[in-house]
Amino acid sequence: AQSVTQLDSQVPVFEEAPVELRCNYSSSVSVYLFWYVQYPNQGLQLLLKYLSGSTLVKGINGFEAEFNKSQTSFHLRKPSVHISDTAEYFCAVDRGGSNYKLTFGKGTLLTVNP
Amino acid sequence: GAVVSQHPSRVICKSGTSVKIECRSLDFQATTMFWYRQFPKKSLMLMATSNEGSKATYEQGVEKDKFLINHASLTLSTLTVTSAHPEDSSFYICSARDFQGSYEQYFGPGTRLTVT
């Protein structure tokens, strides 16, 4: 079985500060990793994904994440956040196979303050 | 890009009635669709996996007779909450994978169900 741990349930930061949202996973097989963002009362939007290749993945809105296999981590970073980045962020793992089921972390609420 | 829609976006129903939620892939064919439930300030819980033309696969603990899923075409899956009760009130989100086998799931905007 696979699991995803998002270590911080809430992360408050000031505008233009850097931010890192942490994600660790456990799985006995190779996985695919995703970060999604959810704005209030909306569905999920894909920020970025790691399938294979370069461990540094760049996504939309200036976000990036680094896959670290030895530490089983996939932390999300942004060098300078905006007020509009305030949202819930979910890390997810998909171990592939015929159904490609996603297992989500519990989410991290990023609040960007002026 | 790939777009998934859900209808309705919000629905209020009385206890004991049934509610149908539609999930459509607008610009791609989805062989597999997924239904999630999200409680307030909680993560998404996978309810079932829906494959076109076959019966849905439900996750452990999800009542298949209460949450009826139909995936009749490559662009439409429906979730029917039967004999709804207040505890069924939640945010329901669907997602779809495209026919070409991409590892990405495209999510719908969600449906807020309130049972009074």
GROMACS .gro file of N, CA and C in nm, chain B residues 1 4 36 92 109:
model
   15
  115GLY      N    1  -0.684   2.249  -2.349
  115GLY     CA    2  -0.652   2.140  -2.258
  115GLY      C    3  -0.774   2.056  -2.225
  118VAL      N    4  -1.305   1.882  -1.775
  118VAL     CA    5  -1.406   1.796  -1.716
  118VAL      C    6  -1.511   1.885  -1.649
  150TYR      N    7  -1.468   1.104  -0.615
  150TYR     CA    8  -1.410   1.133  -0.485
  150TYR      C    9  -1.511   1.206  -0.399
  206TYR      N   10  -1.851   1.649  -0.375
  206TYR     CA   11  -1.820   1.533  -0.459
  206TYR      C   12  -1.745   1.581  -0.583
  223PRO      N   13  -1.502   2.045  -1.146
  223PRO     CA   14  -1.508   2.153  -1.049
  223PRO      C   15  -1.577   2.117  -0.918
   0.00000   0.00000   0.00000
